[in-house]
PDB file of C-alpha atoms in Angstrom:
ATOM      1  CA  LEU A1339     152.972  97.682 229.578  1.00 51.00           C
ATOM      2  CA  VAL A1340     149.908  95.607 228.696  1.00 46.00           C
ATOM      3  CA  GLN A1341     147.643  98.576 229.376  1.00 51.00           C
ATOM      4  CA  PHE A1342     149.836 100.830 227.192  1.00 49.00           C
ATOM      5  CA  SER A1343     149.748  98.320 224.316  1.00 56.00           C
ATOM      6  CA  PHE A1344     145.962  98.058 224.586  1.00 50.00           C
ATOM      7  CA  ILE A1345     145.602 101.849 224.475  1.00 54.00           C
ATOM      8  CA  GLN A1346     147.844 102.089 221.402  1.00 55.00           C
ATOM      9  CA  THR A1347     145.834  99.397 219.606  1.00 53.00           C
ATOM     10  CA  LEU A1348     142.578 101.147 220.484  1.00 48.00           C
ATOM     11  CA  ARG A1349     143.878 104.423 219.121  1.00 55.00           C
ATOM     12  CA  ARG A1350     144.855 102.791 215.813  1.00 54.00           C
ATOM     13  CA  LEU A1351     141.400 101.252 215.454  1.00 47.00           C
ATOM     14  CA  LEU A1352     139.716 104.570 216.155  1.00 47.00           C
ATOM     15  CA  ARG A1353     141.886 106.371 213.607  1.00 51.00           C
ATOM     16  CA  ARG A1354     141.452 103.821 210.800  1.00 45.00           C
ATOM     17  CA  PRO A1355     137.960 104.782 209.573  1.00 44.00           C
ATOM     18  CA  LEU A1356     138.985 108.414 209.366  1.00 37.00           C
ATOM     19  CA  CYS A1357     142.103 107.567 207.324  1.00 38.00           C
ATOM     20  CA  THR A1358     140.077 105.318 205.055  1.00 39.00           C
ATOM     21  CA  ALA A1359     137.455 108.014 204.530  1.00 38.00           C
ATOM     22  CA  VAL A1360     140.106 110.610 203.716  1.00 34.00           C
ATOM     23  CA  MET A1361     141.796 108.272 201.236  1.00 36.00           C
ATOM     24  CA  GLU A1362     138.504 107.438 199.532  1.00 39.00           C
ATOM     25  CA  GLN A1363     137.610 111.127 199.280  1.00 39.00           C
ATOM     26  CA  HIS A1364     141.072 111.866 197.829  1.00 38.00           C
ATOM     27  CA  GLU A1365     140.693 109.084 195.251  1.00 39.00           C
ATOM     28  CA  MET A1366     137.247 110.368 194.236  1.00 41.00           C
ATOM     29  CA  MET A1367     138.649 113.876 193.774  1.00 37.00           C
ATOM     30  CA  ASN A1368     141.521 112.555 191.652  1.00 41.00           C
ATOM     31  CA  GLU A1369     139.141 110.496 189.529  1.00 40.00           C
ATOM     32  CA  ALA A1370     136.803 113.458 189.013  1.00 39.00           C
ATOM     33  CA  GLU A1371     139.721 115.677 188.058  1.00 37.00           C
ATOM     34  CA  LEU A1372     141.035 113.148 185.543  1.00 33.00           C
ATOM     35  CA  ASN A1373     137.658 112.647 183.917  1.00 36.00           C
ATOM     36  CA  GLN A1374     137.117 116.395 183.717  1.00 35.00           C
ATOM     37  CA  ASN A1375     140.505 117.162 182.190  1.00 32.00           C
ATOM     38  CA  ALA A1376     141.072 114.064 180.096  1.00 32.00           C
ATOM     39  CA  SER A1377     138.399 114.336 177.469  1.00 31.00           C
ATOM     40  CA  ASN A1378     135.489 116.443 176.393  1.00 31.00           C
ATOM     41  CA  ALA A1379     134.499 114.116 173.564  1.00 32.00           C
ATOM     42  CA  THR A1380     131.187 112.355 173.346  1.00 32.00           C
ATOM     43  CA  GLY A1381     132.722 109.781 171.018  1.00 35.00           C
ATOM     44  CA  TRP A1382     134.057 107.513 173.759  1.00 34.00           C
ATOM     45  CA  VAL A1383     134.323 107.196 177.511  1.00 34.00           C
ATOM     46  CA  ALA A1384     137.353 108.761 179.161  1.00 31.00           C
ATOM     47  CA  SER A1385     139.680 106.369 180.933  1.00 33.00           C
ATOM     48  CA  LYS A1386     139.581 106.366 184.743  1.00 34.00           C
ATOM     49  CA  ASP A1387     143.333 105.859 184.811  1.00 37.00           C
ATOM     50  CA  MET A1388     145.026 108.047 182.257  1.00 37.00           C
ATOM     51  CA  TYR A1389     148.406 106.476 182.880  1.00 41.00           C
ATOM     52  CA  ARG A1390     147.021 103.083 181.890  1.00 44.00           C
ATOM     53  CA  PRO A1391     144.221 104.011 179.462  1.00 43.00           C
ATOM     54  CA  ALA A1392     141.649 101.245 179.236  1.00 49.00           C
ATOM     55  CA  ALA A1393     138.487 102.921 177.975  1.00 64.00           C
ATOM     56  CA  VAL A1394     139.523 104.880 174.902  1.00 81.00           C
ATOM     57  CA  ASP A1395     137.668 102.650 172.442  1.00 87.00           C
ATOM     58  CA  MET A1396     135.248 104.487 170.193  1.00 89.00           C
ATOM     59  CA  PRO A1397     131.635 103.380 170.722  1.00 90.00           C
ATOM     60  CA  ARG A1398     130.486 100.693 168.326  1.00 91.00           C
ATOM     61  CA  ASN A1399     127.594 101.444 166.003  1.00 92.00           C
ATOM     62  CA  THR A1400     127.971  98.105 164.245  1.00 93.00           C
ATOM     63  CA  ARG A1401     128.900  94.499 165.053  1.00 93.00           C
ATOM     64  CA  GLN A1402     131.009  94.221 161.916  1.00 94.00           C
ATOM     65  CA  CYS A1403     134.685  93.389 162.053  1.00 95.00           C
ATOM     66  CA  PHE A1404     137.628  93.154 159.685  1.00 96.00           C
ATOM     67  CA  VAL A1405     140.112  90.347 159.329  1.00 94.00           C
ATOM     68  CA  MET A1406     143.167  92.234 158.117  1.00 93.00           C
ATOM     69  CA  ILE A1407     145.932  90.226 156.463  1.00 92.00           C
ATOM     70  CA  ILE A1408     149.320  91.817 155.793  1.00 90.00           C
ATOM     71  CA  TYR A1409     151.455  89.659 153.528  1.00 88.00           C
ATOM     72  CA  ASP A1410     154.820  89.910 151.797  1.00 84.00           C
ATOM     73  CA  THR A1411     154.519  90.397 148.033  1.00 81.00           C
ATOM     74  CA  LYS A1412     157.910  88.722 147.581  1.00 76.00           C
ATOM     75  CA  GLU A1413     156.368  85.488 148.844  1.00 68.00           C
ATOM     76  CA  SER A1414     152.987  85.770 147.131  1.00 70.00           C
ATOM     77  CA  THR A1415     151.805  87.648 144.079  1.00 73.00           C
ATOM     78  CA  PHE A1416     148.777  89.907 144.012  1.00 78.00           C
ATOM     79  CA  GLY A1417     146.946  87.425 141.773  1.00 80.00           C
ATOM     80  CA  LYS A1418     147.725  84.403 143.953  1.00 82.00           C
ATOM     81  CA  PHE A1419     146.341  86.083 147.058  1.00 85.00           C
ATOM     82  CA  ARG A1420     143.243  87.295 145.233  1.00 86.00           C
ATOM     83  CA  ASN A1421     142.574  83.834 143.795  1.00 85.00           C
ATOM     84  CA  THR A1422     142.745  82.347 147.298  1.00 86.00           C
ATOM     85  CA  MET A1423     140.212  84.907 148.511  1.00 88.00           C
ATOM     86  CA  VAL A1424     137.851  84.361 145.568  1.00 88.00           C
ATOM     87  CA  LEU A1425     137.915  80.576 145.988  1.00 88.00           C
ATOM     88  CA  ASN A1426     136.915  80.970 149.644  1.00 88.00           C
ATOM     89  CA  ILE A1427     134.055  83.438 149.092  1.00 91.00           C
ATOM     90  CA  PRO A1428     131.359  80.758 149.708  1.00 92.00           C
ATOM     91  CA  VAL A1429     133.107  79.765 152.944  1.00 91.00           C
ATOM     92  CA  PHE A1430     133.366  83.365 154.111  1.00 92.00           C
ATOM     93  CA  HIS A1431     129.666  83.908 153.407  1.00 91.00           C
ATOM     94  CA  ALA A1432     128.732  80.860 155.478  1.00 92.00           C
ATOM     95  CA  TYR A1433     130.334  82.462 158.543  1.00 90.00           C
ATOM     96  CA  GLY A1434     128.584  85.677 159.540  1.00 81.00           C
ATOM     97  CA  ASN A1435     127.965  86.829 155.951  1.00 88.00           C
ATOM     98  CA  GLY A1436     131.685  87.215 155.473  1.00 91.00           C
ATOM     99  CA  GLU A1437     132.980  88.591 152.210  1.00 92.00           C
ATOM    100  CA  PHE A1438     136.254  89.408 150.551  1.00 92.00           C
ATOM    101  CA  PHE A1439     136.267  93.178 151.000  1.00 93.00           C
ATOM    102  CA  GLY A1440     139.350  94.133 149.038  1.00 91.00           C
ATOM    103  CA  MET A1441     143.112  94.260 148.843  1.00 90.00           C
ATOM    104  CA  SER A1442     145.987  96.527 147.984  1.00 86.00           C
ATOM    105  CA  LYS A1443     149.669  96.345 147.316  1.00 65.00           C
ATOM    106  CA  CYS A1444     149.840 100.100 146.856  1.00 80.00           C
ATOM    107  CA  LEU A1445     150.941 101.638 150.121  1.00 86.00           C
ATOM    108  CA  ARG A1446     152.648 104.714 151.457  1.00 89.00           C
ATOM    109  CA  CYS A1447     154.141 104.764 154.939  1.00 90.00           C
ATOM    110  CA  ILE A1448     153.933 108.340 156.194  1.00 88.00           C
ATOM    111  CA  GLU A1449     155.235 107.772 159.726  1.00 87.00           C
ATOM    112  CA  GLY A1450     156.974 105.009 161.640  1.00 85.00           C
ATOM    113  CA  CYS A1451     158.105 101.708 160.180  1.00 81.00           C
ATOM    114  CA  PHE A1452     156.213  99.485 157.777  1.00 82.00           C
ATOM    115  CA  PRO A1453     157.678  96.956 155.306  1.00 78.00           C
ATOM    116  CA  THR A1454     157.598  98.428 151.795  1.00 77.00           C
ATOM    117  CA  GLY A1455     157.133  95.061 150.112  1.00 82.00           C
ATOM    118  CA  CYS A1456     153.859  94.254 151.859  1.00 87.00           C
ATOM    119  CA  ALA A1457     150.224  94.288 150.803  1.00 89.00           C
ATOM    120  CA  LEU A1458     146.954  94.355 152.723  1.00 92.00           C
ATOM    121  CA  GLY A1459     143.946  92.094 152.249  1.00 92.00           C
ATOM    122  CA  ILE A1460     140.652  92.507 154.112  1.00 95.00           C
ATOM    123  CA  ILE A1461     137.797  90.101 154.814  1.00 94.00           C
ATOM    124  CA  SER A1462     134.706  91.621 156.443  1.00 94.00           C
ATOM    125  CA  PHE A1463     132.292  89.783 158.749  1.00 95.00           C
ATOM    126  CA  ASP A1464     129.039  90.709 160.475  1.00 94.00           C
ATOM    127  CA  ASP A1465     130.198  89.187 163.754  1.00 90.00           C
ATOM    128  CA  HIS A1466     133.529  88.805 165.556  1.00 90.00           C
ATOM    129  CA  ASP A1467     132.948  85.248 166.780  1.00 91.00           C
ATOM    130  CA  GLN A1468     131.999  84.074 163.296  1.00 92.00           C
ATOM    131  CA  ALA A1469     135.139  85.677 161.900  1.00 91.00           C
ATOM    132  CA  VAL A1470     137.303  83.712 164.339  1.00 90.00           C
ATOM    133  CA  LYS A1471     135.464  80.471 163.551  1.00 91.00           C
ATOM    134  CA  CYS A1472     135.999  81.063 159.837  1.00 90.00           C
ATOM    135  CA  ILE A1473     139.739  81.545 160.282  1.00 86.00           C
ATOM    136  CA  GLU A1474     139.945  78.398 162.374  1.00 86.00           C
ATOM    137  CA  SER A1475     138.064  76.429 159.710  1.00 86.00           C
ATOM    138  CA  ARG A1476     140.436  77.209 156.837  1.00 82.00           C
ATOM    139  CA  THR A1477     143.630  75.163 156.746  1.00 76.00           C
ATOM    140  CA  GLU A1478     145.564  77.695 154.702  1.00 76.00           C
ATOM    141  CA  LEU A1479     144.700  80.554 157.065  1.00 76.00           C
ATOM    142  CA  ARG A1480     145.839  78.488 160.051  1.00 75.00           C
ATOM    143  CA  GLU A1481     149.156  77.468 158.517  1.00 77.00           C
ATOM    144  CA  LYS A1482     152.074  79.311 160.052  1.00 77.00           C
ATOM    145  CA  MET A1483     153.895  79.761 156.743  1.00 77.00           C
ATOM    146  CA  TRP A1484     150.872  80.491 154.554  1.00 78.00           C
ATOM    147  CA  LEU A1485     152.046  82.964 151.884  1.00 78.00           C
ATOM    148  CA  GLY A1486     155.471  82.873 153.502  1.00 77.00           C
ATOM    149  CA  GLY A1487     154.107  84.035 156.848  1.00 79.00           C
ATOM    150  CA  VAL A1488     151.556  86.798 157.336  1.00 84.00           C
ATOM    151  CA  GLU A1489     150.350  89.258 159.946  1.00 86.00           C
ATOM    152  CA  MET A1490     146.660  88.819 160.754  1.00 88.00           C
ATOM    153  CA  TYR A1491     144.435  90.945 162.987  1.00 91.00           C
ATOM    154  CA  VAL A1492     140.737  90.737 163.833  1.00 93.00           C
ATOM    155  CA  VAL A1493     139.592  94.348 164.247  1.00 95.00           C
ATOM    156  CA  PRO A1494     136.101  95.283 165.543  1.00 95.00           C
ATOM    157  CA  LEU A1495     134.606  98.220 163.634  1.00 96.00           C
ATOM    158  CA  CYS A1496     132.907 101.206 165.217  1.00 95.00           C
ATOM    159  CA  ASN A1497     131.015 102.342 162.092  1.00 95.00           C
ATOM    160  CA  PRO A1498     129.734 100.514 158.997  1.00 93.00           C
ATOM    161  CA  VAL A1499     132.356 100.514 156.288  1.00 93.00           C
ATOM    162  CA  ARG A1500     131.710 102.124 152.894  1.00 93.00           C
ATOM    163  CA  HIS A1501     132.177 100.373 149.558  1.00 91.00           C
ATOM    164  CA  ILE A1502     135.702 100.791 148.237  1.00 90.00           C
ATOM    165  CA  GLY A1503     134.306 101.959 144.907  1.00 90.00           C
ATOM    166  CA  ASP A1504     133.232 105.129 146.728  1.00 93.00           C
ATOM    167  CA  TYR A1505     135.896 105.268 149.461  1.00 95.00           C
ATOM    168  CA  PRO A1506     138.971 103.506 147.992  1.00 94.00           C
ATOM    169  CA  PHE A1507     141.624 104.931 150.337  1.00 95.00           C
ATOM    170  CA  PHE A1508     142.303 103.546 153.798  1.00 95.00           C
ATOM    171  CA  GLN A1509     144.672 104.770 156.460  1.00 96.00           C
ATOM    172  CA  MET A1510     145.744 102.448 159.245  1.00 94.00           C
ATOM    173  CA  ASP A1511     147.310 104.007 162.353  1.00 94.00           C
ATOM    174  CA  MET A1512     148.928 101.754 164.949  1.00 91.00           C
ATOM    175  CA  TYR A1513     149.670 103.508 168.254  1.00 89.00           C
ATOM    176  CA  ASP A1514     151.838 102.637 171.239  1.00 86.00           C
ATOM    177  CA  VAL A1515     150.656 105.035 173.933  1.00 82.00           C
ATOM    178  CA  LYS A1516     153.178 106.996 176.005  1.00 80.00           C
ATOM    179  CA  ASN A1517     150.863 109.442 177.772  1.00 79.00           C
ATOM    180  CA  GLY A1518     147.266 108.336 178.235  1.00 79.00           C
ATOM    181  CA  ARG A1519     145.788 111.737 179.061  1.00 82.00           C
ATOM    182  CA  ASN A1520     147.380 113.437 176.052  1.00 84.00           C
ATOM    183  CA  PHE A1521     146.377 110.520 173.851  1.00 86.00           C
ATOM    184  CA  ILE A1522     142.711 110.992 174.795  1.00 86.00           C
ATOM    185  CA  LYS A1523     142.931 114.668 173.865  1.00 87.00           C
ATOM    186  CA  TYR A1524     144.666 113.759 170.611  1.00 88.00           C
ATOM    187  CA  LEU A1525     141.877 111.312 169.701  1.00 90.00           C
ATOM    188  CA  ASN A1526     139.297 114.014 170.357  1.00 89.00           C
ATOM    189  CA  THR A1527     141.080 116.203 167.820  1.00 91.00           C
ATOM    190  CA  VAL A1528     141.447 113.366 165.314  1.00 93.00           C
ATOM    191  CA  GLU A1529     137.757 112.471 165.382  1.00 92.00           C
ATOM    192  CA  GLU A1530     136.695 116.039 164.627  1.00 93.00           C
ATOM    193  CA  MET A1531     139.391 116.535 162.000  1.00 94.00           C
ATOM    194  CA  VAL A1532     138.654 113.337 160.050  1.00 96.00           C
ATOM    195  CA  HIS A1533     134.986 114.283 159.701  1.00 94.00           C
ATOM    196  CA  ARG A1534     135.831 117.890 158.813  1.00 94.00           C
ATOM    197  CA  LYS A1535     138.228 116.759 156.081  1.00 94.00           C
ATOM    198  CA  GLY A1536     135.674 114.385 154.547  1.00 94.00           C
ATOM    199  CA  GLY A1537     136.834 111.039 155.937  1.00 96.00           C
ATOM    200  CA  LEU A1538     135.082 108.291 157.884  1.00 96.00           C
ATOM    201  CA  ILE A1539     136.449 106.580 160.995  1.00 96.00           C
ATOM    202  CA  VAL A1540     135.579 102.887 160.767  1.00 96.00           C
ATOM    203  CA  ALA A1541     137.604 101.547 163.714  1.00 96.00           C
ATOM    204  CA  GLY A1542     139.191 102.937 166.849  1.00 94.00           C
ATOM    205  CA  THR A1543     139.949 100.180 169.318  1.00 93.00           C
ATOM    206  CA  THR A1544     142.296  98.562 171.795  1.00 91.00           C
ATOM    207  CA  GLN A1545     140.493  95.248 171.244  1.00 88.00           C
ATOM    208  CA  ALA A1546     142.124  94.151 167.994  1.00 86.00           C
ATOM    209  CA  GLY A1547     142.931  90.461 168.157  1.00 81.00           C
ATOM    210  CA  ARG A1548     146.427  89.597 166.973  1.00 80.00           C
ATOM    211  CA  TRP A1549     145.953  86.252 165.260  1.00 73.00           C
ATOM    212  CA  ARG A1550     149.483  86.168 163.881  1.00 73.00           C
ATOM    213  CA  GLY A1551     152.338  88.637 163.556  1.00 70.00           C
ATOM    214  CA  ILE A1552     154.953  90.495 165.552  1.00 72.00           C
ATOM    215  CA  ARG A1553     153.235  93.855 166.036  1.00 75.00           C
ATOM    216  CA  ARG A1554     151.431  94.480 169.305  1.00 79.00           C
ATOM    217  CA  PRO A1555     149.788  97.883 168.856  1.00 83.00           C
ATOM    218  CA  TYR A1556     147.872  99.244 171.824  1.00 87.00           C
ATOM    219  CA  PHE A1557     145.371 101.153 169.690  1.00 91.00           C
ATOM    220  CA  ILE A1558     144.387 100.727 166.026  1.00 93.00           C
ATOM    221  CA  LEU A1559     142.648 103.521 164.135  1.00 95.00           C
ATOM    222  CA  LEU A1560     141.199 102.925 160.661  1.00 96.00           C
ATOM    223  CA  HIS A1561     139.723 105.660 158.534  1.00 96.00           C
ATOM    224  CA  GLN A1562     138.374 105.643 154.990  1.00 97.00           C
ATOM    225  CA  TRP A1563     138.639 108.401 152.365  1.00 96.00           C
ATOM    226  CA  VAL A1564     137.405 109.311 148.888  1.00 96.00           C
ATOM    227  CA  THR A1565     140.619 110.861 147.535  1.00 94.00           C
ATOM    228  CA  VAL A1566     144.293 110.796 148.414  1.00 92.00           C
ATOM    229  CA  GLU A1567     144.278 114.610 148.402  1.00 94.00           C
ATOM    230  CA  GLN A1568     141.897 114.562 151.384  1.00 95.00           C
ATOM    231  CA  LEU A1569     144.266 112.207 153.181  1.00 93.00           C
ATOM    232  CA  GLU A1570     147.278 114.380 152.498  1.00 92.00           C
ATOM    233  CA  ALA A1571     145.479 117.466 153.812  1.00 94.00           C
ATOM    234  CA  TYR A1572     144.480 115.569 156.954  1.00 95.00           C
ATOM    235  CA  ASN A1573     147.966 114.206 157.636  1.00 93.00           C
ATOM    236  CA  ASN A1574     149.633 117.571 157.044  1.00 93.00           C
ATOM    237  CA  GLU A1575     147.443 119.012 159.788  1.00 93.00           C
ATOM    238  CA  VAL A1576     147.418 116.125 162.269  1.00 90.00           C
ATOM    239  CA  SER A1577     151.123 115.165 162.213  1.00 88.00           C
ATOM    240  CA  PRO A1578     152.400 118.189 164.181  1.00 88.00           C
ATOM    241  CA  ILE A1579     149.553 117.781 166.681  1.00 86.00           C
ATOM    242  CA  LEU A1580     150.627 114.211 167.476  1.00 83.00           C
ATOM    243  CA  ARG A1581     154.282 115.220 167.620  1.00 82.00           C
ATOM    244  CA  ASP A1582     153.667 118.163 169.942  1.00 79.00           C
ATOM    245  CA  ALA A1583     151.354 116.156 172.210  1.00 75.00           C
ATOM    246  CA  GLY A1584     153.990 113.473 172.800  1.00 75.00           C
ATOM    247  CA  ALA A1585     151.091 111.085 173.359  1.00 72.00           C
ATOM    248  CA  ALA A1586     152.163 108.046 171.374  1.00 76.00           C
ATOM    249  CA  CYS A1587     154.507 106.492 168.872  1.00 76.00           C
ATOM    250  CA  SER A1588     152.726 105.509 165.709  1.00 79.00           C
ATOM    251  CA  SER A1589     152.996 103.782 162.365  1.00 87.00           C
ATOM    252  CA  ARG A1590     150.677 105.375 159.826  1.00 91.00           C
ATOM    253  CA  VAL A1591     150.147 103.777 156.434  1.00 92.00           C
ATOM    254  CA  ILE A1592     147.924 104.692 153.468  1.00 93.00           C
ATOM    255  CA  PHE A1593     146.483 101.926 151.290  1.00 93.00           C
ATOM    256  CA  GLU A1594     144.553 102.185 148.056  1.00 92.00           C
ATOM    257  CA  MET A1595     142.047  99.338 148.067  1.00 91.00           C
ATOM    258  CA  THR A1596     140.752  97.421 145.067  1.00 86.00           C
ATOM    259  CA  THR A1597     138.984  94.158 144.301  1.00 75.00           C
ATOM    260  CA  GLY A1598     140.278  93.863 140.743  1.00 62.00           C
ATOM    261  CA  ASN A1599     143.342  95.048 138.913  1.00 53.00           C
ATOM    262  CA  VAL A1600     145.998  96.976 140.773  1.00 50.00           C
ATOM    263  CA  ARG A1601     146.067 100.734 140.198  1.00 51.00           C
ATOM    264  CA  CYS A1602     148.605 102.405 142.438  1.00 51.00           C
ATOM    265  CA  PHE A1603     148.085 105.993 143.507  1.00 47.00           C
ATOM    266  CA  GLN A1604     150.698 108.527 142.523  1.00 46.00           C
TER     267      GLN A1604
END
């Protein structure tokens, strides 16, 4: 009995390296297949696990970031928010050359759910860490019920943003991914289509910091446009692609940005 047990143990030990080698080879083949089929884009690195995508972020060509503030216009007027931003301009500048980029209470939700009575304000910074330090330094930004309660996200940019005088329209897409592989393919299509239609992608990231708010989007995509007609042409073409791919649920919202008086798009 002892001899039989010893022989069985010896056999298991002898078989183990072979099993391990086969498993490693199988994993390498699966990984190669995923990387080959998942994405042909040069814009970002394909995820090694398409069912839990972790490397879909677009490569960063800038260190800039946005602090995006979504607030309820029933709790705060356009002028009150703008005055708060203007008063803090010297403080913003002291942290990473921050500046009040712009704001809008003109929005159009084209897919998903987004509160109709909300507006967007943006502060831009040259550095993510300085942006966080600036938020922490301002009492009003830290207060839970500032402006009746706001949503606030720190979003790293992938490309330098254009002045809103030239590119006044923004679209913000928030995605909750259902199928990682299809989502990669969808992003490949989006990148090419935005550039072809005349837009500029300024952010495409899973690394957005949720400072305050209830939304927990997996991926945030920001793109900037010259005219609303360009945006409409883009969305008319991209909407069925996203729907047919079944890659993600999304909320897509168009904002017209301004630093002065409100002028809503038609």
